[in-house]
mmCIF file of C-alpha atoms in Angstrom:
data_model
loop_
_atom_site.group_PDB
_atom_site.id
_atom_site.type_symbol
_atom_site.label_atom_id
_atom_site.label_comp_id
_atom_site.label_asym_id
_atom_site.label_seq_id
_atom_site.Cartn_x
_atom_site.Cartn_y
_atom_site.Cartn_z
ATOM 1 C CA MET A 1 32.282 176.714 -53.445
ATOM 2 C CA VAL A 2 33.950 177.335 -50.081
ATOM 3 C CA ARG A 3 33.579 174.589 -47.512
ATOM 4 C CA LYS A 4 34.275 174.839 -43.801
ATOM 5 C CA GLY A 5 34.572 172.296 -41.036
ATOM 6 C CA ARG A 6 36.182 171.612 -37.680
ATOM 7 C CA LEU A 7 38.434 168.785 -36.594
ATOM 8 C CA ASP A 8 40.306 167.767 -33.440
ATOM 9 C CA ILE A 9 43.995 166.931 -33.910
ATOM 10 C CA LEU A 10 46.992 166.171 -31.699
ATOM 11 C CA ASN A 11 50.026 168.433 -31.831
ATOM 12 C CA ALA A 12 53.604 167.195 -31.414
ATOM 13 C CA SER A 13 53.233 167.301 -27.605
ATOM 14 C CA GLY A 14 50.100 165.170 -27.626
ATOM 15 C CA ARG A 15 47.836 168.126 -26.802
ATOM 16 C CA ARG A 16 44.409 168.143 -28.447
ATOM 17 C CA LEU A 17 43.719 171.169 -30.654
ATOM 18 C CA THR A 18 40.547 172.195 -32.447
ATOM 19 C CA VAL A 19 41.222 173.510 -35.942
ATOM 20 C CA GLU A 20 38.841 175.149 -38.382
ATOM 21 C CA ILE A 21 39.425 173.993 -41.970
ATOM 22 C CA THR A 22 38.437 176.162 -44.925
ATOM 23 C CA ALA A 23 38.736 174.704 -48.429
ATOM 24 C CA ALA A 24 37.957 176.240 -51.804
ATOM 25 C CA PRO A 25 38.652 175.357 -55.456
ATOM 26 C CA LEU A 26 40.983 177.383 -57.688
ATOM 27 C CA CYS A 27 39.577 178.074 -61.147
ATOM 28 C CA ASP A 28 41.091 179.493 -64.322
ATOM 29 C CA ALA A 29 39.553 182.240 -66.445
ATOM 30 C CA SER A 30 37.178 179.780 -68.118
ATOM 31 C CA GLY A 31 35.875 178.525 -64.796
ATOM 32 C CA ALA A 32 37.632 175.153 -64.950
ATOM 33 C CA VAL A 33 38.975 173.838 -61.652
ATOM 34 C CA VAL A 34 42.761 173.761 -61.751
ATOM 35 C CA GLY A 35 43.535 173.225 -58.086
ATOM 36 C CA GLY A 36 42.445 174.006 -54.571
ATOM 37 C CA VAL A 37 43.456 175.862 -51.457
ATOM 38 C CA GLN A 38 43.005 174.830 -47.853
ATOM 39 C CA THR A 39 43.685 176.796 -44.669
ATOM 40 C CA LEU A 40 43.738 175.640 -41.069
ATOM 41 C CA LEU A 41 43.022 177.945 -38.122
ATOM 42 C CA ASP A 42 43.594 177.004 -34.475
ATOM 43 C CA VAL A 43 40.309 177.804 -32.675
ATOM 44 C CA THR A 44 40.986 175.847 -29.485
ATOM 45 C CA GLU A 45 40.863 178.872 -27.194
ATOM 46 C CA LYS A 46 37.851 180.310 -28.992
ATOM 47 C CA CYS A 47 35.906 177.083 -28.408
ATOM 48 C CA ALA A 48 36.858 177.006 -24.747
ATOM 49 C CA LEU A 49 36.225 180.713 -24.078
ATOM 50 C CA GLY A 50 33.912 181.283 -21.157
ATOM 51 C CA ARG A 51 33.493 177.607 -20.298
ATOM 52 C CA GLU A 52 35.394 174.406 -19.734
ATOM 53 C CA ALA A 53 35.451 172.421 -22.950
ATOM 54 C CA PRO A 54 33.163 169.404 -22.609
ATOM 55 C CA GLU A 55 34.235 165.835 -23.289
ATOM 56 C CA THR A 56 32.996 165.014 -26.778
ATOM 57 C CA HIS A 57 33.637 161.318 -26.332
ATOM 58 C CA ALA A 58 32.373 160.594 -22.834
ATOM 59 C CA LEU A 59 29.431 159.159 -20.968
ATOM 60 C CA GLU A 60 29.620 160.886 -17.597
ATOM 61 C CA ASP A 61 33.196 160.080 -16.406
ATOM 62 C CA PHE A 62 33.810 157.186 -18.805
ATOM 63 C CA VAL A 63 35.954 158.356 -21.726
ATOM 64 C CA GLY A 64 36.477 156.693 -25.085
ATOM 65 C CA ARG A 65 36.009 157.074 -28.834
ATOM 66 C CA ASP A 66 36.711 153.542 -30.026
ATOM 67 C CA GLU A 67 33.786 152.300 -32.113
ATOM 68 C CA LYS A 68 33.042 149.586 -29.530
ATOM 69 C CA ILE A 69 32.938 152.173 -26.740
ATOM 70 C CA LEU A 70 30.730 154.541 -28.724
ATOM 71 C CA ARG A 71 28.316 151.661 -29.293
ATOM 72 C CA ILE A 72 28.233 151.035 -25.537
ATOM 73 C CA PHE A 73 27.490 154.728 -24.980
ATOM 74 C CA GLU A 74 24.626 154.504 -27.438
ATOM 75 C CA ILE A 75 23.141 151.387 -25.823
ATOM 76 C CA LEU A 76 23.434 152.648 -22.259
ATOM 77 C CA SER A 77 21.996 156.059 -23.116
ATOM 78 C CA LEU A 78 18.890 154.295 -24.408
ATOM 79 C CA ALA A 79 18.749 151.788 -21.559
ATOM 80 C CA ALA A 80 19.200 154.402 -18.837
ATOM 81 C CA ALA A 81 15.627 155.601 -19.289
ATOM 82 C CA THR A 82 14.296 152.170 -18.261
ATOM 83 C CA SER A 83 14.494 150.234 -14.993
ATOM 84 C CA ALA A 84 15.780 147.033 -16.621
ATOM 85 C CA PRO A 85 18.689 145.243 -14.911
ATOM 86 C CA ILE A 86 22.059 145.667 -16.612
ATOM 87 C CA LEU A 87 24.987 143.250 -16.486
ATOM 88 C CA ILE A 88 28.404 144.759 -17.243
ATOM 89 C CA LEU A 89 31.208 142.343 -18.109
ATOM 90 C CA GLY A 90 34.894 143.095 -18.449
ATOM 91 C CA GLU A 91 38.367 142.642 -17.025
ATOM 92 C CA THR A 92 39.462 144.334 -13.826
ATOM 93 C CA GLY A 93 40.244 148.009 -14.329
ATOM 94 C CA THR A 94 38.173 148.558 -17.491
ATOM 95 C CA GLY A 95 35.842 151.046 -15.783
ATOM 96 C CA LYS A 96 32.736 148.954 -15.147
ATOM 97 C CA ASP A 97 31.904 150.990 -12.047
ATOM 98 C CA LEU A 98 32.092 154.223 -14.063
ATOM 99 C CA LEU A 99 29.581 152.840 -16.548
ATOM 100 C CA ALA A 100 27.295 151.811 -13.699
ATOM 101 C CA ARG A 101 27.420 155.353 -12.302
ATOM 102 C CA ALA A 102 26.840 156.728 -15.801
ATOM 103 C CA VAL A 103 23.685 154.641 -16.157
ATOM 104 C CA HIS A 104 22.421 156.075 -12.866
ATOM 105 C CA GLY A 105 23.403 159.616 -13.843
ATOM 106 C CA GLN A 106 21.602 159.369 -17.174
ATOM 107 C CA SER A 107 18.454 157.817 -15.692
ATOM 108 C CA PRO A 108 15.298 159.365 -14.196
ATOM 109 C CA ARG A 109 16.609 158.018 -10.876
ATOM 110 C CA ASN A 110 19.586 160.366 -10.871
ATOM 111 C CA GLN A 111 18.190 162.371 -7.937
ATOM 112 C CA GLY A 112 18.028 159.178 -5.873
ATOM 113 C CA PRO A 113 20.966 157.416 -4.201
ATOM 114 C CA PHE A 114 23.601 155.347 -5.977
ATOM 115 C CA VAL A 115 24.809 152.618 -3.624
ATOM 116 C CA LYS A 116 27.647 150.224 -4.423
ATOM 117 C CA ILE A 117 28.254 146.898 -2.719
ATOM 118 C CA ASN A 118 31.288 144.721 -3.402
ATOM 119 C CA CYS A 119 30.150 141.110 -3.202
ATOM 120 C CA ALA A 120 33.719 139.844 -2.717
ATOM 121 C CA ALA A 121 34.665 142.179 0.112
ATOM 122 C CA LEU A 122 32.433 140.811 2.888
ATOM 123 C CA PRO A 123 31.799 137.358 4.396
ATOM 124 C CA GLU A 124 28.390 135.841 3.645
ATOM 125 C CA ASN A 125 26.725 136.564 7.005
ATOM 126 C CA LEU A 126 27.867 140.187 7.050
ATOM 127 C CA LEU A 127 27.007 140.637 3.370
ATOM 128 C CA GLU A 128 23.437 139.498 4.027
ATOM 129 C CA SER A 129 22.905 141.927 6.884
ATOM 130 C CA GLU A 130 24.501 144.793 4.925
ATOM 131 C CA LEU A 131 22.303 144.096 1.940
ATOM 132 C CA PHE A 132 18.947 143.386 3.575
ATOM 133 C CA GLY A 133 19.327 144.992 6.995
ATOM 134 C CA TYR A 134 18.020 143.499 10.222
ATOM 135 C CA LYS A 135 15.516 143.954 13.026
ATOM 136 C CA LYS A 136 16.390 144.455 16.659
ATOM 137 C CA GLY A 137 17.033 141.097 18.288
ATOM 138 C CA ALA A 138 17.678 139.252 15.017
ATOM 139 C CA PHE A 139 20.999 138.101 16.496
ATOM 140 C CA THR A 140 23.069 138.679 19.617
ATOM 141 C CA ASP A 141 24.518 142.081 18.737
ATOM 142 C CA ALA A 142 21.408 143.420 16.949
ATOM 143 C CA ARG A 143 20.492 146.034 19.586
ATOM 144 C CA ALA A 144 18.523 148.227 17.191
ATOM 145 C CA ASP A 145 16.928 148.088 13.741
ATOM 146 C CA LYS A 146 19.397 148.707 10.921
ATOM 147 C CA PRO A 147 18.320 149.475 7.340
ATOM 148 C CA GLY A 148 20.142 147.574 4.620
ATOM 149 C CA ILE A 149 21.569 148.839 1.367
ATOM 150 C CA LEU A 150 18.382 148.007 -0.529
ATOM 151 C CA GLN A 151 16.332 150.164 1.800
ATOM 152 C CA LEU A 152 18.874 152.998 1.750
ATOM 153 C CA ALA A 153 18.872 152.960 -2.075
ATOM 154 C CA GLN A 154 15.087 153.349 -2.342
ATOM 155 C CA GLY A 155 14.268 155.217 -5.555
ATOM 156 C CA GLY A 156 17.837 154.914 -6.821
ATOM 157 C CA THR A 157 20.344 152.351 -8.097
ATOM 158 C CA VAL A 158 22.180 149.486 -6.398
ATOM 159 C CA PHE A 159 25.438 148.457 -8.051
ATOM 160 C CA PHE A 160 26.523 144.878 -7.301
ATOM 161 C CA ASP A 161 30.238 144.822 -8.066
ATOM 162 C CA GLU A 162 31.824 141.374 -8.525
ATOM 163 C CA ILE A 163 28.370 139.768 -8.647
ATOM 164 C CA GLY A 164 30.001 136.440 -9.492
ATOM 165 C CA GLU A 165 31.175 136.224 -5.855
ATOM 166 C CA LEU A 166 27.657 136.537 -4.407
ATOM 167 C CA PRO A 167 26.969 133.396 -2.310
ATOM 168 C CA LEU A 168 24.331 131.028 -3.689
ATOM 169 C CA ALA A 169 22.137 131.462 -0.622
ATOM 170 C CA LEU A 170 21.852 135.192 -1.294
ATOM 171 C CA GLN A 171 21.341 134.811 -5.032
ATOM 172 C CA SER A 172 17.783 133.522 -4.543
ATOM 173 C CA LYS A 173 17.004 136.518 -2.326
ATOM 174 C CA LEU A 174 18.373 138.922 -4.911
ATOM 175 C CA LEU A 175 16.269 137.214 -7.576
ATOM 176 C CA GLN A 176 13.198 137.882 -5.419
ATOM 177 C CA VAL A 177 14.147 141.558 -5.201
ATOM 178 C CA ILE A 178 14.382 141.796 -8.993
ATOM 179 C CA GLU A 179 11.195 139.877 -9.764
ATOM 180 C CA GLU A 180 8.908 140.824 -6.867
ATOM 181 C CA ARG A 181 10.460 144.112 -5.679
ATOM 182 C CA ARG A 182 10.440 142.996 -2.073
ATOM 183 C CA PHE A 183 12.781 141.498 0.510
ATOM 184 C CA ARG A 184 12.733 140.445 4.142
ATOM 185 C CA PRO A 185 15.250 141.983 6.597
ATOM 186 C CA LEU A 186 16.891 139.542 8.995
ATOM 187 C CA GLY A 187 14.546 138.849 11.870
ATOM 188 C CA ALA A 188 11.546 140.497 10.185
ATOM 189 C CA THR A 189 8.163 138.745 10.028
ATOM 190 C CA THR A 190 6.860 140.704 7.032
ATOM 191 C CA PRO A 191 8.586 141.650 3.755
ATOM 192 C CA ARG A 192 9.377 145.189 2.684
ATOM 193 C CA THR A 193 8.722 146.548 -0.775
ATOM 194 C CA VAL A 194 11.548 148.308 -2.585
ATOM 195 C CA ASP A 195 11.980 150.305 -5.785
ATOM 196 C CA VAL A 196 15.589 150.122 -6.948
ATOM 197 C CA ARG A 197 17.366 149.559 -10.230
ATOM 198 C CA ILE A 198 19.887 146.688 -10.239
ATOM 199 C CA VAL A 199 23.187 147.063 -12.108
ATOM 200 C CA ALA A 200 25.729 144.263 -11.728
ATOM 201 C CA ALA A 201 29.308 143.796 -12.900
ATOM 202 C CA THR A 202 31.822 140.976 -12.966
ATOM 203 C CA ASN A 203 35.133 139.973 -14.494
ATOM 204 C CA ARG A 204 34.120 136.301 -14.386
ATOM 205 C CA ASP A 205 32.319 134.190 -16.975
ATOM 206 C CA LEU A 206 28.862 133.948 -15.396
ATOM 207 C CA LYS A 207 27.558 131.585 -18.063
ATOM 208 C CA SER A 208 30.300 129.067 -17.291
ATOM 209 C CA LEU A 209 29.632 129.466 -13.579
ATOM 210 C CA ALA A 210 25.910 128.907 -14.171
ATOM 211 C CA ASP A 211 26.603 125.829 -16.318
ATOM 212 C CA ALA A 212 28.773 124.451 -13.501
ATOM 213 C CA GLY A 213 26.081 125.092 -10.890
ATOM 214 C CA LEU A 214 28.171 127.765 -9.155
ATOM 215 C CA PHE A 215 25.795 130.598 -10.057
ATOM 216 C CA ARG A 216 22.015 130.440 -10.329
ATOM 217 C CA SER A 217 21.073 130.265 -13.997
ATOM 218 C CA ASP A 218 17.706 131.959 -13.346
ATOM 219 C CA LEU A 219 19.467 134.921 -11.715
ATOM 220 C CA TYR A 220 22.021 135.043 -14.524
ATOM 221 C CA PHE A 221 19.353 135.252 -17.215
ATOM 222 C CA ARG A 222 17.397 137.801 -15.168
ATOM 223 C CA LEU A 223 20.451 140.019 -14.761
ATOM 224 C CA ARG A 224 21.418 139.865 -18.420
ATOM 225 C CA VAL A 225 18.290 141.560 -19.750
ATOM 226 C CA LEU A 226 20.922 143.933 -21.091
ATOM 227 C CA GLU A 227 24.505 142.669 -21.199
ATOM 228 C CA ILE A 228 27.418 144.980 -21.930
ATOM 229 C CA GLU A 229 31.013 143.822 -22.393
ATOM 230 C CA VAL A 230 33.694 146.467 -21.904
ATOM 231 C CA PRO A 231 36.776 145.758 -24.063
ATOM 232 C CA PRO A 232 40.202 145.788 -22.376
ATOM 233 C CA LEU A 233 42.482 148.716 -23.123
ATOM 234 C CA ARG A 234 44.794 146.583 -25.278
ATOM 235 C CA ARG A 235 41.871 146.171 -27.706
ATOM 236 C CA ARG A 236 41.124 149.903 -27.877
ATOM 237 C CA ARG A 237 44.608 151.417 -28.049
ATOM 238 C CA GLY A 238 43.275 154.262 -30.168
ATOM 239 C CA ASP A 239 41.688 155.636 -26.962
ATOM 240 C CA ILE A 240 45.054 156.033 -25.221
ATOM 241 C CA PRO A 241 45.720 159.644 -26.390
ATOM 242 C CA LEU A 242 42.200 160.682 -25.348
ATOM 243 C CA LEU A 243 42.545 158.988 -21.959
ATOM 244 C CA VAL A 244 45.971 160.540 -21.380
ATOM 245 C CA GLU A 245 44.574 163.990 -22.148
ATOM 246 C CA HIS A 246 41.615 163.368 -19.836
ATOM 247 C CA PHE A 247 43.861 162.162 -17.000
ATOM 248 C CA LEU A 248 46.326 165.013 -17.430
ATOM 249 C CA LYS A 249 43.531 167.531 -16.994
ATOM 250 C CA HIS A 250 42.132 165.998 -13.840
ATOM 251 C CA ILE A 251 45.405 164.878 -12.240
ATOM 252 C CA GLY A 252 46.916 168.289 -12.974
ATOM 253 C CA LYS A 253 44.096 169.919 -11.003
ATOM 254 C CA MET A 254 44.526 167.415 -8.162
ATOM 255 C CA TYR A 255 48.242 168.185 -7.792
ATOM 256 C CA ASN A 256 48.025 171.814 -8.932
ATOM 257 C CA LYS A 257 50.463 171.139 -11.787
ATOM 258 C CA ARG A 258 50.114 172.321 -15.374
ATOM 259 C CA VAL A 259 50.952 169.487 -17.744
ATOM 260 C CA GLU A 260 49.523 170.005 -21.220
ATOM 261 C CA GLY A 261 50.704 166.998 -23.174
ATOM 262 C CA ALA A 262 53.210 164.237 -23.730
ATOM 263 C CA ASP A 263 56.310 163.888 -25.858
ATOM 264 C CA PRO A 264 55.775 161.611 -28.910
ATOM 265 C CA ALA A 265 58.312 159.205 -27.406
ATOM 266 C CA VAL A 266 56.070 158.911 -24.340
ATOM 267 C CA MET A 267 53.056 158.067 -26.472
ATOM 268 C CA LYS A 268 55.079 155.442 -28.322
ATOM 269 C CA ILE A 269 56.011 153.799 -24.996
ATOM 270 C CA LEU A 270 52.418 153.953 -23.760
ATOM 271 C CA PHE A 271 51.167 152.310 -26.948
ATOM 272 C CA ALA A 272 53.720 149.497 -26.596
ATOM 273 C CA HIS A 273 52.365 148.347 -23.225
ATOM 274 C CA ASP A 274 49.607 145.721 -22.927
ATOM 275 C CA TYR A 275 48.022 147.076 -19.700
ATOM 276 C CA PRO A 276 47.030 144.010 -17.683
ATOM 277 C CA GLY A 277 45.482 146.527 -15.272
ATOM 278 C CA ASN A 278 43.641 148.244 -18.133
ATOM 279 C CA VAL A 279 42.492 151.882 -17.840
ATOM 280 C CA ARG A 280 43.140 151.939 -14.095
ATOM 281 C CA GLU A 281 46.777 151.045 -14.776
ATOM 282 C CA LEU A 282 47.101 153.813 -17.381
ATOM 283 C CA LEU A 283 45.643 156.269 -14.849
ATOM 284 C CA HIS A 284 48.317 155.333 -12.309
ATOM 285 C CA VAL A 285 51.042 155.569 -14.965
ATOM 286 C CA VAL A 286 49.936 159.100 -15.890
ATOM 287 C CA GLU A 287 49.678 160.074 -12.222
ATOM 288 C CA HIS A 288 53.233 158.813 -11.635
ATOM 289 C CA ALA A 289 54.443 160.829 -14.633
ATOM 290 C CA VAL A 290 52.654 164.026 -13.580
ATOM 291 C CA ILE A 291 54.175 163.840 -10.106
ATOM 292 C CA LEU A 292 57.693 163.598 -11.597
ATOM 293 C CA ALA A 293 57.142 166.012 -14.513
ATOM 294 C CA GLY A 294 59.614 168.874 -14.545
ATOM 295 C CA ASP A 295 57.796 170.982 -17.143
ATOM 296 C CA THR A 296 54.484 171.158 -19.010
ATOM 297 C CA VAL A 297 55.215 168.125 -21.192
ATOM 298 C CA LEU A 298 55.683 164.522 -20.083
ATOM 299 C CA HIS A 299 58.971 162.891 -21.063
ATOM 300 C CA PRO A 300 60.067 159.216 -21.015
ATOM 301 C CA ARG A 301 62.076 159.871 -17.850
ATOM 302 C CA ASP A 302 58.816 160.664 -16.048
ATOM 303 C CA LEU A 303 57.316 157.224 -16.734
ATOM 304 C CA PRO A 304 57.613 154.189 -14.420
ATOM 305 C CA ARG A 305 60.756 152.191 -15.114
ATOM 306 C CA HIS A 306 58.898 148.990 -15.920
ATOM 307 C CA LEU A 307 57.553 150.753 -19.017
ATOM 308 C CA THR A 308 60.755 152.399 -20.204
ATOM 309 C CA ASP A 309 62.852 149.271 -19.578
ATOM 310 C CA ALA A 310 60.446 146.943 -21.364
ATOM 311 C CA VAL A 311 61.167 145.953 -24.924
ATOM 312 C CA ARG A 312 58.067 145.047 -26.849
ATOM 313 C CA PRO A 313 58.641 142.027 -29.118
ATOM 314 C CA GLN A 314 58.052 142.598 -32.775
ATOM 315 C CA PRO A 315 54.737 141.132 -33.943
ATOM 316 C CA ALA A 316 54.920 138.077 -36.159
ATOM 317 C CA PRO A 317 54.366 138.787 -39.843
ATOM 318 C CA ASP A 318 50.732 138.590 -40.878
ATOM 319 C CA GLU A 319 50.647 135.486 -43.051
ATOM 320 C CA ARG A 320 47.364 136.597 -44.561
ATOM 321 C CA GLY A 321 49.025 139.627 -46.085
ATOM 322 C CA PRO A 322 48.382 143.370 -45.578
ATOM 323 C CA LEU A 323 44.934 143.250 -47.171
ATOM 324 C CA ALA A 324 43.692 141.052 -44.322
ATOM 325 C CA ARG A 325 44.105 143.940 -41.900
ATOM 326 C CA SER A 326 41.529 146.705 -41.808
ATOM 327 C CA GLU A 327 42.471 150.187 -42.917
ATOM 328 C CA ARG A 328 41.784 151.394 -39.381
ATOM 329 C CA ASP A 329 44.246 148.857 -37.906
ATOM 330 C CA CYS A 330 46.905 149.915 -40.404
ATOM 331 C CA LEU A 331 46.432 153.581 -39.487
ATOM 332 C CA VAL A 332 46.714 152.853 -35.756
ATOM 333 C CA GLU A 333 49.860 150.761 -36.312
ATOM 334 C CA GLU A 334 51.526 153.483 -38.387
ATOM 335 C CA LEU A 335 50.553 156.197 -35.900
ATOM 336 C CA THR A 336 51.951 154.096 -33.065
ATOM 337 C CA ALA A 337 55.186 153.375 -34.946
ATOM 338 C CA ASN A 338 55.653 157.113 -35.511
ATOM 339 C CA GLY A 339 54.843 158.143 -31.942
ATOM 340 C CA TRP A 340 51.554 159.683 -33.115
ATOM 341 C CA ASN A 341 53.458 162.348 -35.015
ATOM 342 C CA MET A 342 51.026 163.404 -37.739
ATOM 343 C CA GLY A 343 53.652 164.630 -40.193
ATOM 344 C CA GLN A 344 55.830 161.525 -39.980
ATOM 345 C CA THR A 345 52.836 159.189 -40.207
ATOM 346 C CA ALA A 346 51.466 160.965 -43.266
ATOM 347 C CA LYS A 347 54.885 160.765 -44.914
ATOM 348 C CA SER A 348 55.304 157.047 -44.179
ATOM 349 C CA LEU A 349 51.852 156.330 -45.616
ATOM 350 C CA GLY A 350 52.389 158.515 -48.676
ATOM 351 C CA LEU A 351 49.459 160.763 -47.724
ATOM 352 C CA ASN A 352 49.135 164.460 -47.093
ATOM 353 C CA ARG A 353 48.213 165.553 -43.566
ATOM 354 C CA SER A 354 44.663 166.601 -44.434
ATOM 355 C CA THR A 355 43.917 163.171 -45.933
ATOM 356 C CA LEU A 356 45.311 161.504 -42.813
ATOM 357 C CA TRP A 357 43.117 163.728 -40.624
ATOM 358 C CA ARG A 358 40.035 162.812 -42.643
ATOM 359 C CA LYS A 359 40.778 159.099 -42.340
ATOM 360 C CA MET A 360 41.356 159.392 -38.588
ATOM 361 C CA LYS A 361 38.059 161.198 -38.200
ATOM 362 C CA LYS A 362 36.321 158.599 -40.352
ATOM 363 C CA PHE A 363 37.525 155.713 -38.179
ATOM 364 C CA GLY A 364 37.189 157.551 -34.863
ATOM 365 C CA ILE A 365 40.922 157.468 -34.152
#
């Protein structure tokens, strides 16, 4: 019986290709199976014909295929249909704002406004007036009524970035907005009703802040109706090739340069870095490389010097033995060690390429 299927692979330059696999058994005259034959056909252009190929591992502009990221996609796709508050946790640069925009884009509110406010960027008095607005005469320079962000976002989503920096005095007012759907502009004698969805994000430990009395515990528990934690890039290194491909496409358009992939040596260097700045740092690294690229493939010379000069220390031996590591971790380590060269990795593992492809697909690598 002939079987067919499709699979995405990376070529030697790091470019993603779609291949169509056809497999069939070989039988002798008596009908007994004595072997098999498998063919691979590059159908990348056929799949992209007439349209731009869609991201198969993306929620709006957030890209990833790590199992933890795919679970986040699943949760947020379900939650987007509701108006429940969402709290997004994660280190700086992990893409929390992209997930917030994705929630809005996937929700019934997507025709309404998406308004972002950075709670750490403004002093308390200015933050209050920006958030709630004010009436004419509320203070010396209030010469006319000014609507606040909550009013401007009516029917849409308000994204509170760095919610952990919101002053305590304003936290009680935000809690009222969430629970009662109303607020009082500065200088107003009557409250206004509002219909907005609240999404908040922080890189701080809100529970510890609440336990220390630095963040209202009632607001914390109200915000975390749905809590999402975005893993740092160093814990989802398998997403690096996908992110590089995604960035190359968009940065290439921005600078009108055609860069299709990266040399295996480049991928090896990128995998060796720990990315304290997370995905945002990788984006800037790729942008730097695209600007300096002399041809359609990135080379180590195109990367920032702090990456090429760095020597990654060898990891300490795993005292628990190789069986303590998951098969997925072993695959990622071998791929990294071989610069994501499929042929070399398969050889070092004692596998054929098709088996390696199947295992990578199985583990979402």
